[in-house]
mmCIF file of C-alpha atoms in Angstrom:
data_model
loop_
_atom_site.group_PDB
_atom_site.id
_atom_site.type_symbol
_atom_site.label_atom_id
_atom_site.label_comp_id
_atom_site.label_asym_id
_atom_site.label_seq_id
_atom_site.Cartn_x
_atom_site.Cartn_y
_atom_site.Cartn_z
ATOM 1 C CA MET A 22 111.409 124.841 90.788
ATOM 2 C CA ALA A 23 108.535 127.412 89.609
ATOM 3 C CA MET A 24 106.532 123.941 89.255
ATOM 4 C CA VAL A 25 106.719 122.691 92.735
ATOM 5 C CA GLU A 26 105.900 126.345 94.153
ATOM 6 C CA ALA A 27 102.340 126.324 92.176
ATOM 7 C CA ALA A 28 101.951 122.937 93.659
ATOM 8 C CA ARG A 29 102.318 123.477 96.491
ATOM 9 C CA ARG A 30 100.248 127.056 96.061
ATOM 10 C CA ALA A 31 97.424 125.194 94.380
ATOM 11 C CA MET A 32 97.261 122.955 96.993
ATOM 12 C CA GLY A 33 96.322 125.433 99.588
ATOM 13 C CA TRP A 34 93.124 126.674 97.735
ATOM 14 C CA CYS A 35 92.287 122.880 97.195
ATOM 15 C CA GLY A 36 92.700 121.192 99.778
ATOM 16 C CA ALA A 37 95.750 119.633 101.691
ATOM 17 C CA GLU A 38 96.557 117.822 105.226
ATOM 18 C CA GLU A 39 99.744 118.255 106.795
ATOM 19 C CA GLU A 40 100.903 116.018 109.349
ATOM 20 C CA ARG A 41 102.998 116.487 112.303
ATOM 21 C CA GLU A 42 105.075 113.680 114.541
ATOM 22 C CA THR A 43 104.137 114.885 118.537
ATOM 23 C CA ALA A 44 105.743 111.993 119.964
ATOM 24 C CA SER A 45 107.606 108.827 119.554
ATOM 25 C CA ARG A 46 107.688 106.216 122.028
ATOM 26 C CA LYS A 47 108.765 102.159 122.928
ATOM 27 C CA ALA A 48 105.357 100.625 122.505
ATOM 28 C CA PRO A 49 105.110 96.942 123.444
ATOM 29 C CA GLY A 50 105.438 93.766 121.758
ATOM 30 C CA ALA A 51 107.410 92.821 118.233
ATOM 31 C CA CYS A 52 107.126 92.180 114.877
ATOM 32 C CA PRO A 53 105.221 89.703 113.387
ATOM 33 C CA ARG A 54 107.599 89.928 110.382
ATOM 34 C CA CYS A 55 111.265 89.843 111.949
ATOM 35 C CA GLY A 56 110.707 89.805 115.083
ATOM 36 C CA GLY A 57 112.305 94.304 116.477
ATOM 37 C CA ALA A 58 110.535 95.873 118.344
ATOM 38 C CA VAL A 59 107.874 98.114 117.658
ATOM 39 C CA VAL A 60 107.610 101.947 118.200
ATOM 40 C CA ALA A 61 104.492 103.694 118.904
ATOM 41 C CA THR A 62 104.729 107.369 117.058
ATOM 42 C CA ASP A 63 101.926 109.642 117.684
ATOM 43 C CA VAL A 64 101.091 112.099 114.560
ATOM 44 C CA GLU A 65 98.732 115.322 114.071
ATOM 45 C CA SER A 66 97.039 115.383 110.735
ATOM 46 C CA SER A 67 94.609 118.876 110.083
ATOM 47 C CA ARG A 68 93.206 118.887 106.706
ATOM 48 C CA ARG A 69 92.604 122.754 105.145
ATOM 49 C CA ILE A 70 91.093 124.010 102.042
ATOM 50 C CA LEU A 71 91.814 127.711 101.775
ATOM 51 C CA CYS A 72 94.017 128.188 104.779
ATOM 52 C CA LEU A 73 91.078 127.304 106.998
ATOM 53 C CA PRO A 74 91.104 124.043 109.446
ATOM 54 C CA LEU A 75 88.677 122.007 108.752
ATOM 55 C CA CYS A 76 89.213 118.962 110.770
ATOM 56 C CA LEU A 77 92.052 118.025 113.521
ATOM 57 C CA ARG A 78 93.122 113.993 113.787
ATOM 58 C CA ASN A 79 95.606 112.616 116.425
ATOM 59 C CA LYS A 80 97.061 109.376 115.187
ATOM 60 C CA LYS A 81 99.001 106.865 116.426
ATOM 61 C CA LYS A 82 100.935 104.633 114.174
ATOM 62 C CA PHE A 83 103.216 101.518 115.183
ATOM 63 C CA SER A 84 106.262 100.934 112.974
ATOM 64 C CA CYS A 85 108.821 97.929 113.497
ATOM 65 C CA SER A 86 111.883 99.890 114.302
ATOM 66 C CA ARG A 87 114.057 97.402 112.833
ATOM 67 C CA CYS A 88 111.970 96.588 109.042
ATOM 68 C CA ARG A 89 110.630 99.674 109.188
ATOM 69 C CA ARG A 90 107.234 97.855 107.930
ATOM 70 C CA ALA A 91 103.855 100.135 109.259
ATOM 71 C CA LEU A 92 101.840 97.711 111.487
ATOM 72 C CA VAL A 93 98.835 99.551 112.924
ATOM 73 C CA ALA A 94 97.369 103.144 112.852
ATOM 74 C CA ILE A 95 94.563 103.991 114.965
ATOM 75 C CA VAL A 96 93.253 106.637 114.591
ATOM 76 C CA SER A 97 90.826 109.339 116.836
ATOM 77 C CA SER A 98 89.095 112.689 114.870
ATOM 78 C CA SER A 99 88.189 115.561 117.272
ATOM 79 C CA ALA A 100 86.452 118.781 115.647
ATOM 80 C CA ALA A 101 88.004 121.803 114.735
ATOM 81 C CA ALA A 102 87.491 124.978 116.854
#
């Protein structure tokens, strides 16, 4: 348990990337593998070093709702404030 907390503290010092799911919705199309419905998920990721934000990226990840296969991820980046 102490090793896990030490690793989390070390990630804060050397750099960590946090991902947060902001929205999820049905997308048009079907999975090429199993034919299931496609789900579009908006993910916001931020990279920090020494608790200072370096960049903020918004990703749109597409996955199959039946087989959970990741289909594609579209990345759009913006500068941190």
